Amino acid sequence: MAHRSPILTFLLALFSVSLVVILATNPETSFQAALRGIQIWWEVVFPATLPFIVLSEILMGFGVVHFVGVLLEPLMRPLFNVPGTGGFVFTMGFSSGYPVAAKITTRLREQNNVSRVEGERLVSLATTSDPLFVIGAVAIGFFHSEQLGLTLAITHYVSALLLGLLFRFHAWTEPPSKSLYKKEVPLLLRALQEMHRARLRDGRPLGRLMGDAVETALHTLFMIGGFIIVFSVVMELLMKVNLTQTLSTVLTVILGPLGFPEDFSKSVVVGLFEVTLGAQAASQVSASISLMWKAAIASAILSWGGLSVHAQVASILSKTDIRVAPYLLARIVHAILAALLTIIAWRPLQLLVHGEKAAVPVFVAPQPTTAVPHHWWHHLSQSSLMALSLFAVLAAGSILVRKTVLKGNR
C-alpha cells in the first residue's frame, strides 16, 4: 500500500490545482453557485438544525440522555446491539436529518457512553434524511405528488431500520458498553437515578450550559455551511467542464446492457455528489420511464446522501475514534435496500396510498400539488412532532419488552 501513497498525493494535488484553474476561469459561475449554497444553508439547514443541536447539548447536560438510555435499553440492545442512549440518537437523527446523528453520537463517544463499534452502528442507522425534505422538497417539489412522498418516506425509513438490524452484527465480537439498566430496579426509578447522577457529574450551571450548547451548535453549523457552499461550487464547476456528463456516459456503458436508460445514469452521477440535485434529476427522467423506477432511483439517492453529507459526517467523526468506512458501507447498503424495497413494495404501497385508484398506469405523470411551506417554524414543528412521536413509540416498545421478559422469568 505504501507505493500508492505518492500517486494518490499527486492525483489529489492535480485535482485541487485543476479546480483552482477552473474556478479562476469561471468566477461568475462559482460566485452564483456559492450564493445558492449560502441560501440553502441560511434558509433551510441553519434554522432547521440549530434548535436540535442546541437542545441535544442541553439534554445531555441535564442528564436526560441517560434517562432515555435506561428507559430504552430493553429495546435498543436486543434490536440494534447499541445501548439505550442510542434511542436518543435514533429519534433525533430520523426527525431532523443528516448530520445531526453524527454530532450526537460524537458527543456520546466523547463522554464514553458508547463504544467505538456502537458509535459506528449508531451513525450507520440514524443518518437519514428528515421527513419534511423527503415529502416536501423531493416528492411534492420535484415529483409534484404528495402520495409519492409517503411511499418514499416508508421505503427510506424502513430500509434504514433493516440496515440497523443488519449492522447489529458489525464487529459483533467487540465487548458492549456498560449497561445502565438493572433488572432488579423499577425501570422508571432507575432512569431517574441515572439522570440525577449524570446531572451532578456534569455540574455546569444553567447559564454556562446554554452558552456551551449554543457555541457548539454554531461551530457545527458553520462547518456544515462551509461544506454545503464548497460542494455547491465544485458540483457547478464539474458540470461546467462536462465531467458529470462524461461520468454519466461511462455509467451508461456499464448499466446500459442491464436495461437502465441514460437519464438514470445522469441522476445517479449527480446524486453521488449532492442529494438535492440528484433527486431533482431523477424526477426529470424521460416521461416514458415508469414512475416506479424514478421513485426507486430517488429513494436510493436519498439513502446515499451525497458526498457533501459524507464530508460533513467525516469531519464531525474525526474528533473521535469512530471510523468512517463502516458509515460509507452502510450508506451503500442503505441505498441498495431502499431501491429494492421501493420496487418490491411499489404495488402494495400504491394500494395503501391510493386504494383502488392505484390501478392507473404508472407511466401517467403525477398531477401538480401545492408544495408544503418552507418556513423554518413549519420545519421545526414537524420535526419536533416526529421526534416526540418516535420517542413515545420507542418508550412504549421498551416497556412492553421489559414486562414480557419479566413475565417470562417468573
Short mmCIF file of C-alpha atoms in Angstrom, two decimals:
data_model
loop_
_atom_site.label_atom_id
_atom_site.label_comp_id
_atom_site.label_asym_id
_atom_site.label_seq_id
_atom_site.Cartn_x
_atom_site.Cartn_y
_atom_site.Cartn_z
CA MET A 1 0.00 0.00 0.00
CA ALA A 2 2.92 2.36 0.68
CA HIS A 3 3.87 2.64 -3.02
CA ARG A 4 0.42 4.03 -3.77
CA SER A 5 0.75 6.99 -1.44
CA PRO A 6 2.80 9.26 -3.78
CA ILE A 7 0.42 8.51 -6.65
CA LEU A 8 -2.61 9.34 -4.51
CA THR A 9 -0.92 12.54 -3.33
CA PHE A 10 -0.17 13.53 -6.91
CA LEU A 11 -3.74 12.84 -8.04
CA LEU A 12 -5.22 14.84 -5.16
CA ALA A 13 -2.86 17.72 -5.88
CA LEU A 14 -3.71 17.59 -9.59
CA PHE A 15 -7.43 17.61 -8.82
CA SER A 16 -7.02 20.57 -6.45
CA VAL A 17 -4.95 22.58 -8.94
CA SER A 18 -7.46 21.80 -11.69
CA LEU A 19 -10.31 23.08 -9.54
CA VAL A 20 -8.39 26.27 -8.83
CA VAL A 21 -7.82 26.81 -12.56
CA ILE A 22 -11.48 26.15 -13.39
CA LEU A 23 -12.52 28.42 -10.52
CA ALA A 24 -10.29 31.22 -11.76
CA THR A 25 -11.59 30.92 -15.34
CA ASN A 26 -15.26 30.76 -14.28
CA PRO A 27 -15.61 33.33 -11.48
CA GLU A 28 -19.25 34.21 -12.21
CA THR A 29 -20.35 30.57 -12.21
CA SER A 30 -18.50 29.94 -8.95
CA PHE A 31 -19.96 33.06 -7.35
CA GLN A 32 -23.54 32.13 -8.25
CA ALA A 33 -23.02 28.55 -7.03
CA ALA A 34 -21.65 29.84 -3.73
CA LEU A 35 -24.66 32.12 -3.33
CA ARG A 36 -27.01 29.17 -3.89
CA GLY A 37 -25.12 27.16 -1.27
CA ILE A 38 -25.34 30.03 1.22
CA GLN A 39 -29.07 30.40 0.53
CA ILE A 40 -29.73 26.70 1.14
CA TRP A 41 -27.71 26.79 4.36
CA TRP A 42 -29.21 30.00 5.71
CA GLU A 43 -32.86 29.44 4.77
CA VAL A 44 -33.16 25.68 5.33
CA VAL A 45 -30.27 23.99 7.14
CA PHE A 46 -29.40 26.63 9.72
CA PRO A 47 -32.85 27.30 11.23
CA ALA A 48 -33.95 23.65 10.97
CA THR A 49 -30.81 22.13 12.53
CA LEU A 50 -29.74 24.72 15.12
CA PRO A 51 -32.55 24.04 17.64
CA PHE A 52 -31.93 20.27 17.57
CA ILE A 53 -28.19 20.54 18.19
CA VAL A 54 -28.68 23.11 20.98
CA LEU A 55 -31.43 21.02 22.53
CA SER A 56 -29.39 17.82 22.39
CA GLU A 57 -26.47 19.52 24.15
CA ILE A 58 -28.76 20.86 26.89
CA LEU A 59 -30.48 17.49 27.34
CA MET A 60 -27.09 15.82 27.73
CA GLY A 61 -26.10 18.34 30.38
CA PHE A 62 -29.33 17.81 32.29
CA GLY A 63 -28.87 14.03 32.19
CA VAL A 64 -31.99 13.46 30.10
CA VAL A 65 -29.99 11.35 27.64
CA HIS A 66 -29.12 8.96 30.49
CA PHE A 67 -32.81 8.85 31.44
CA VAL A 68 -33.61 7.89 27.85
CA GLY A 69 -30.72 5.42 27.89
CA VAL A 70 -32.11 3.46 30.80
CA LEU A 71 -35.69 3.68 29.54
CA LEU A 72 -34.87 2.38 26.05
CA GLU A 73 -32.16 -0.15 26.97
CA PRO A 74 -34.54 -3.18 26.91
CA LEU A 75 -35.44 -2.37 23.28
CA MET A 76 -32.32 -0.90 21.67
CA ARG A 77 -29.84 -3.51 22.90
CA PRO A 78 -31.55 -6.64 21.52
CA LEU A 79 -32.71 -4.94 18.31
CA PHE A 80 -29.70 -2.92 17.19
CA ASN A 81 -26.96 -4.00 19.61
CA VAL A 82 -26.50 -0.45 20.91
CA PRO A 83 -27.14 0.99 24.38
CA GLY A 84 -30.39 2.70 25.26
CA THR A 85 -28.79 6.11 24.69
CA GLY A 86 -28.82 5.11 21.03
CA GLY A 87 -32.57 5.65 21.13
CA PHE A 88 -31.90 9.36 21.60
CA VAL A 89 -29.64 9.39 18.53
CA PHE A 90 -32.22 7.37 16.61
CA THR A 91 -35.02 9.81 17.49
CA MET A 92 -33.08 12.99 16.71
CA GLY A 93 -31.46 11.59 13.56
CA PHE A 94 -34.69 10.36 11.99
CA SER A 95 -36.61 13.54 12.77
CA SER A 96 -34.01 16.23 11.97
CA GLY A 97 -31.95 14.62 9.20
CA TYR A 98 -28.24 14.38 8.48
CA PRO A 99 -25.75 15.05 10.01
CA VAL A 100 -27.35 15.52 13.45
CA ALA A 101 -26.96 11.82 14.32
CA ALA A 102 -23.20 12.01 13.76
CA LYS A 103 -22.92 15.05 16.02
CA ILE A 104 -24.85 13.46 18.90
CA THR A 105 -23.01 10.16 18.53
CA THR A 106 -19.69 12.01 18.70
CA ARG A 107 -20.74 13.65 21.98
CA LEU A 108 -21.82 10.30 23.41
CA ARG A 109 -18.49 8.77 22.41
CA GLU A 110 -16.54 11.67 23.95
CA GLN A 111 -18.41 11.03 27.20
CA ASN A 112 -17.70 7.29 26.88
CA ASN A 113 -21.42 6.46 26.83
CA VAL A 114 -20.98 4.29 23.73
CA SER A 115 -18.09 2.19 22.49
CA ARG A 116 -16.39 2.83 19.16
CA VAL A 117 -18.23 -0.01 17.44
CA GLU A 118 -21.58 1.04 18.93
CA GLY A 119 -20.94 4.56 17.64
CA GLU A 120 -20.35 3.16 14.17
CA ARG A 121 -23.60 1.22 14.35
CA LEU A 122 -25.50 4.29 15.52
CA VAL A 123 -24.18 6.62 12.82
CA SER A 124 -24.95 3.99 10.19
CA LEU A 125 -28.51 3.51 11.46
CA ALA A 126 -29.58 7.05 12.29
CA THR A 127 -28.07 9.12 9.45
CA THR A 128 -31.17 9.66 7.34
CA SER A 129 -32.95 12.47 5.58
CA ASP A 130 -35.62 14.34 7.51
CA PRO A 131 -39.27 13.62 6.58
CA LEU A 132 -40.08 17.18 5.51
CA PHE A 133 -37.29 17.07 2.92
CA VAL A 134 -38.41 13.66 1.63
CA ILE A 135 -42.08 14.58 1.37
CA GLY A 136 -41.93 18.34 0.86
CA ALA A 137 -38.86 19.01 -1.28
CA VAL A 138 -38.49 15.74 -3.21
CA ALA A 139 -42.00 14.28 -3.59
CA ILE A 140 -44.02 17.50 -3.78
CA GLY A 141 -41.37 19.91 -5.02
CA PHE A 142 -39.77 17.67 -7.68
CA PHE A 143 -42.33 14.94 -8.45
CA HIS A 144 -45.45 17.07 -7.71
CA SER A 145 -47.04 14.18 -5.80
CA GLU A 146 -47.82 14.16 -2.09
CA GLN A 147 -48.80 10.48 -2.29
CA LEU A 148 -45.38 9.58 -3.65
CA GLY A 149 -43.92 11.29 -0.57
CA LEU A 150 -45.48 8.66 1.67
CA THR A 151 -44.01 5.91 -0.50
CA LEU A 152 -40.54 7.47 -0.43
CA ALA A 153 -40.72 8.07 3.31
CA ILE A 154 -41.82 4.50 4.07
CA THR A 155 -39.12 2.90 1.92
CA HIS A 156 -36.44 5.31 3.19
CA TYR A 157 -37.06 4.72 6.89
CA VAL A 158 -37.97 1.04 6.72
CA SER A 159 -34.77 0.33 4.79
CA ALA A 160 -32.88 2.30 7.48
CA LEU A 161 -34.37 0.01 10.13
CA LEU A 162 -33.39 -3.04 8.09
CA LEU A 163 -29.89 -1.60 7.82
CA GLY A 164 -29.79 -1.21 11.60
CA LEU A 165 -30.78 -4.85 12.05
CA LEU A 166 -28.02 -5.91 9.65
CA PHE A 167 -25.39 -3.69 11.26
CA ARG A 168 -26.09 -5.08 14.72
CA PHE A 169 -23.69 -7.81 13.58
CA HIS A 170 -21.00 -5.28 12.67
CA ALA A 171 -17.93 -6.20 14.77
CA TRP A 172 -20.24 -8.29 16.96
CA THR A 173 -17.31 -9.86 18.83
CA GLU A 174 -16.38 -6.48 20.34
CA PRO A 175 -17.44 -6.12 24.01
CA PRO A 176 -20.50 -3.90 24.54
CA SER A 177 -20.54 -0.75 26.65
CA LYS A 178 -21.64 -0.93 30.26
CA SER A 179 -25.41 -1.05 30.62
CA LEU A 180 -27.12 1.49 32.89
CA TYR A 181 -30.14 -0.78 33.14
CA LYS A 182 -30.69 -3.06 36.18
CA LYS A 183 -33.46 -5.60 36.14
CA GLU A 184 -33.94 -5.59 39.92
CA VAL A 185 -34.75 -1.86 39.99
CA PRO A 186 -38.01 -0.47 38.54
CA LEU A 187 -37.30 0.94 35.09
CA LEU A 188 -38.58 4.47 35.70
CA LEU A 189 -36.86 4.75 39.06
CA ARG A 190 -33.54 3.60 37.62
CA ALA A 191 -33.91 6.10 34.76
CA LEU A 192 -34.49 8.96 37.21
CA GLN A 193 -31.49 7.89 39.31
CA GLU A 194 -29.17 7.89 36.30
CA MET A 195 -30.49 11.25 35.11
CA HIS A 196 -29.75 12.80 38.51
CA ARG A 197 -26.27 11.28 38.70
CA ALA A 198 -25.44 12.46 35.18
CA ARG A 199 -26.59 15.99 36.05
CA LEU A 200 -24.38 16.03 39.16
CA ARG A 201 -21.38 14.76 37.18
CA ASP A 202 -21.84 17.50 34.59
CA GLY A 203 -22.10 20.19 37.23
CA ARG A 204 -22.42 23.18 34.90
CA PRO A 205 -24.88 25.93 35.90
CA LEU A 206 -27.76 26.63 33.52
CA GLY A 207 -26.24 29.77 32.03
CA ARG A 208 -22.94 28.11 31.16
CA LEU A 209 -24.69 25.02 29.86
CA MET A 210 -26.84 27.05 27.46
CA GLY A 211 -23.85 29.12 26.36
CA ASP A 212 -21.80 26.00 25.63
CA ALA A 213 -24.73 24.46 23.75
CA VAL A 214 -25.18 27.49 21.50
CA GLU A 215 -21.42 27.80 20.90
CA THR A 216 -21.12 24.11 19.95
CA ALA A 217 -24.18 24.29 17.67
CA LEU A 218 -22.92 27.40 15.86
CA HIS A 219 -19.47 25.87 15.36
CA THR A 220 -21.02 22.73 13.89
CA LEU A 221 -23.42 24.64 11.66
CA PHE A 222 -20.71 26.91 10.27
CA MET A 223 -18.74 23.80 9.40
CA ILE A 224 -21.80 22.30 7.69
CA GLY A 225 -22.40 25.55 5.84
CA GLY A 226 -18.83 25.58 4.59
CA PHE A 227 -19.19 22.08 3.17
CA ILE A 228 -22.51 22.95 1.52
CA ILE A 229 -21.01 26.02 -0.17
CA VAL A 230 -17.83 24.21 -1.26
CA PHE A 231 -19.70 21.26 -2.75
CA SER A 232 -22.18 23.59 -4.43
CA VAL A 233 -19.29 25.32 -6.19
CA VAL A 234 -17.45 22.08 -7.00
CA MET A 235 -20.61 20.49 -8.42
CA GLU A 236 -21.28 23.51 -10.63
CA LEU A 237 -17.70 23.54 -11.88
CA LEU A 238 -17.76 19.82 -12.67
CA MET A 239 -20.91 20.40 -14.70
CA LYS A 240 -19.27 23.36 -16.41
CA VAL A 241 -16.40 21.21 -17.73
CA ASN A 242 -18.83 18.36 -18.60
CA LEU A 243 -17.16 15.94 -16.18
CA THR A 244 -20.52 14.80 -14.82
CA GLN A 245 -21.66 14.13 -18.39
CA THR A 246 -18.52 12.06 -19.01
CA LEU A 247 -19.11 10.01 -15.84
CA SER A 248 -22.74 9.59 -16.88
CA THR A 249 -21.67 8.25 -20.28
CA VAL A 250 -19.29 5.76 -18.65
CA LEU A 251 -22.02 4.62 -16.27
CA THR A 252 -24.45 4.25 -19.19
CA VAL A 253 -22.00 1.93 -20.93
CA ILE A 254 -21.86 -0.19 -17.78
CA LEU A 255 -25.57 -0.15 -16.92
CA GLY A 256 -26.95 0.03 -20.45
CA PRO A 257 -26.82 -3.75 -21.06
CA LEU A 258 -28.84 -4.18 -17.85
CA GLY A 259 -31.66 -2.08 -19.27
CA PHE A 260 -31.01 1.20 -17.44
CA PRO A 261 -31.74 4.32 -19.56
CA GLU A 262 -29.16 7.07 -19.99
CA ASP A 263 -31.18 9.56 -17.93
CA PHE A 264 -30.83 7.30 -14.90
CA SER A 265 -27.06 7.40 -15.20
CA LYS A 266 -27.11 11.19 -15.12
CA SER A 267 -29.26 11.32 -11.98
CA VAL A 268 -27.07 8.70 -10.25
CA VAL A 269 -23.88 10.64 -11.03
CA VAL A 270 -25.36 13.93 -9.83
CA GLY A 271 -26.79 12.20 -6.73
CA LEU A 272 -23.37 10.77 -5.98
CA PHE A 273 -22.23 14.31 -5.14
CA GLU A 274 -25.36 16.09 -3.91
CA VAL A 275 -28.66 14.60 -2.76
CA THR A 276 -30.97 17.50 -3.71
CA LEU A 277 -29.72 17.84 -7.28
CA GLY A 278 -29.70 14.05 -7.67
CA ALA A 279 -33.32 13.69 -6.56
CA GLN A 280 -34.31 16.54 -8.89
CA ALA A 281 -32.52 14.84 -11.80
CA ALA A 282 -34.36 11.58 -11.04
CA SER A 283 -37.71 13.40 -11.25
CA GLN A 284 -36.77 14.82 -14.66
CA VAL A 285 -36.07 11.45 -16.28
CA SER A 286 -37.99 10.84 -19.52
CA ALA A 287 -41.78 10.60 -19.10
CA SER A 288 -41.70 7.23 -20.89
CA ILE A 289 -39.96 5.71 -17.88
CA SER A 290 -42.14 4.16 -15.19
CA LEU A 291 -42.72 6.27 -12.09
CA MET A 292 -41.72 3.23 -10.04
CA TRP A 293 -38.18 3.30 -11.46
CA LYS A 294 -37.91 7.05 -10.91
CA ALA A 295 -39.01 6.61 -7.30
CA ALA A 296 -36.51 3.76 -6.81
CA ILE A 297 -33.61 5.92 -8.03
CA ALA A 298 -34.77 8.88 -5.91
CA SER A 299 -35.07 6.62 -2.86
CA ALA A 300 -31.55 5.30 -3.43
CA ILE A 301 -30.16 8.83 -3.76
CA LEU A 302 -31.92 9.94 -0.56
CA SER A 303 -30.47 6.98 1.31
CA TRP A 304 -26.98 7.51 -0.11
CA GLY A 305 -26.98 11.15 1.00
CA GLY A 306 -24.26 12.53 -1.27
CA LEU A 307 -20.55 13.20 -0.81
CA SER A 308 -21.34 16.61 0.69
CA VAL A 309 -23.12 14.97 3.64
CA HIS A 310 -20.41 12.31 3.94
CA ALA A 311 -17.75 15.02 4.18
CA GLN A 312 -19.73 16.68 6.97
CA VAL A 313 -20.08 13.38 8.85
CA ALA A 314 -16.39 12.55 8.38
CA SER A 315 -15.40 15.95 9.76
CA ILE A 316 -17.62 15.51 12.82
CA LEU A 317 -16.46 11.94 13.50
CA SER A 318 -12.78 12.90 13.16
CA LYS A 319 -12.85 14.12 16.78
CA THR A 320 -13.30 10.53 17.94
CA ASP A 321 -12.01 7.04 17.06
CA ILE A 322 -15.24 6.20 15.21
CA ARG A 323 -14.30 5.05 11.70
CA VAL A 324 -15.86 6.49 8.55
CA ALA A 325 -15.51 3.32 6.43
CA PRO A 326 -18.40 1.43 8.13
CA TYR A 327 -20.58 4.51 7.70
CA LEU A 328 -19.81 4.69 3.96
CA LEU A 329 -20.52 0.97 3.59
CA ALA A 330 -23.82 1.49 5.40
CA ARG A 331 -24.81 4.26 3.00
CA ILE A 332 -24.20 2.00 0.01
CA VAL A 333 -26.22 -0.81 1.60
CA HIS A 334 -28.97 1.64 2.58
CA ALA A 335 -29.22 2.92 -1.00
CA ILE A 336 -29.50 -0.61 -2.40
CA LEU A 337 -32.06 -1.66 0.22
CA ALA A 338 -34.17 1.46 -0.37
CA ALA A 339 -34.21 0.98 -4.15
CA LEU A 340 -35.08 -2.73 -3.89
CA LEU A 341 -37.75 -2.09 -1.27
CA THR A 342 -39.33 0.58 -3.48
CA ILE A 343 -39.53 -1.84 -6.40
CA ILE A 344 -40.75 -4.81 -4.33
CA ALA A 345 -43.31 -2.88 -2.28
CA TRP A 346 -44.44 -0.48 -5.03
CA ARG A 347 -47.76 -2.17 -5.75
CA PRO A 348 -48.79 -2.73 -2.09
CA LEU A 349 -47.79 0.83 -1.20
CA GLN A 350 -49.79 2.24 -4.10
CA LEU A 351 -52.82 0.28 -2.92
CA LEU A 352 -52.24 1.58 0.60
CA VAL A 353 -51.91 5.20 -0.51
CA HIS A 354 -54.37 5.34 -3.43
CA GLY A 355 -56.74 2.47 -2.71
CA GLU A 356 -58.49 1.33 -5.88
CA LYS A 357 -57.07 4.34 -7.75
CA ALA A 358 -53.72 2.57 -7.77
CA ALA A 359 -54.89 0.81 -10.93
CA VAL A 360 -53.99 3.87 -13.05
CA PRO A 361 -50.97 3.35 -15.31
CA VAL A 362 -47.64 4.03 -13.64
CA PHE A 363 -46.48 5.99 -16.68
CA VAL A 364 -49.02 8.76 -16.06
CA ALA A 365 -47.30 11.86 -14.72
CA PRO A 366 -48.40 12.90 -11.22
CA GLN A 367 -50.67 15.89 -11.03
CA PRO A 368 -49.08 19.07 -9.68
CA THR A 369 -49.57 19.52 -5.98
CA THR A 370 -49.15 22.63 -3.91
CA ALA A 371 -45.78 22.49 -2.20
CA VAL A 372 -45.61 22.48 1.58
CA PRO A 373 -44.44 25.73 3.15
CA HIS A 374 -40.69 26.01 3.71
CA HIS A 375 -40.83 28.36 6.69
CA TRP A 376 -38.36 27.35 9.35
CA TRP A 377 -41.02 27.20 12.05
CA HIS A 378 -43.03 24.72 9.98
CA HIS A 379 -39.94 22.54 9.57
CA LEU A 380 -39.14 22.79 13.28
CA SER A 381 -42.68 21.98 14.41
CA GLN A 382 -42.97 18.97 12.10
CA SER A 383 -39.55 17.61 13.08
CA SER A 384 -40.29 18.12 16.79
CA LEU A 385 -43.61 16.32 16.45
CA MET A 386 -41.91 13.39 14.74
CA ALA A 387 -39.20 13.27 17.44
CA LEU A 388 -41.79 13.14 20.21
CA SER A 389 -43.81 10.51 18.35
CA LEU A 390 -40.74 8.33 17.76
CA PHE A 391 -39.72 8.57 21.39
CA ALA A 392 -43.23 7.64 22.53
CA VAL A 393 -43.21 4.56 20.26
CA LEU A 394 -39.75 3.50 21.41
CA ALA A 395 -40.59 4.01 25.08
CA ALA A 396 -43.82 2.02 24.76
CA GLY A 397 -41.97 -0.76 22.97
CA SER A 398 -39.21 -0.82 25.58
CA ILE A 399 -41.67 -1.02 28.47
CA LEU A 400 -43.58 -3.80 26.70
CA VAL A 401 -40.37 -5.76 26.07
CA ARG A 402 -39.32 -5.42 29.72
CA LYS A 403 -42.71 -6.58 31.01
CA THR A 404 -42.61 -9.55 28.64
CA VAL A 405 -39.11 -10.52 29.80
CA LEU A 406 -40.01 -10.15 33.49
CA LYS A 407 -43.16 -12.22 32.98
CA GLY A 408 -41.17 -14.91 31.20
CA ASN A 409 -38.66 -15.11 34.07
CA ARG A 410 -41.31 -15.76 36.67
#
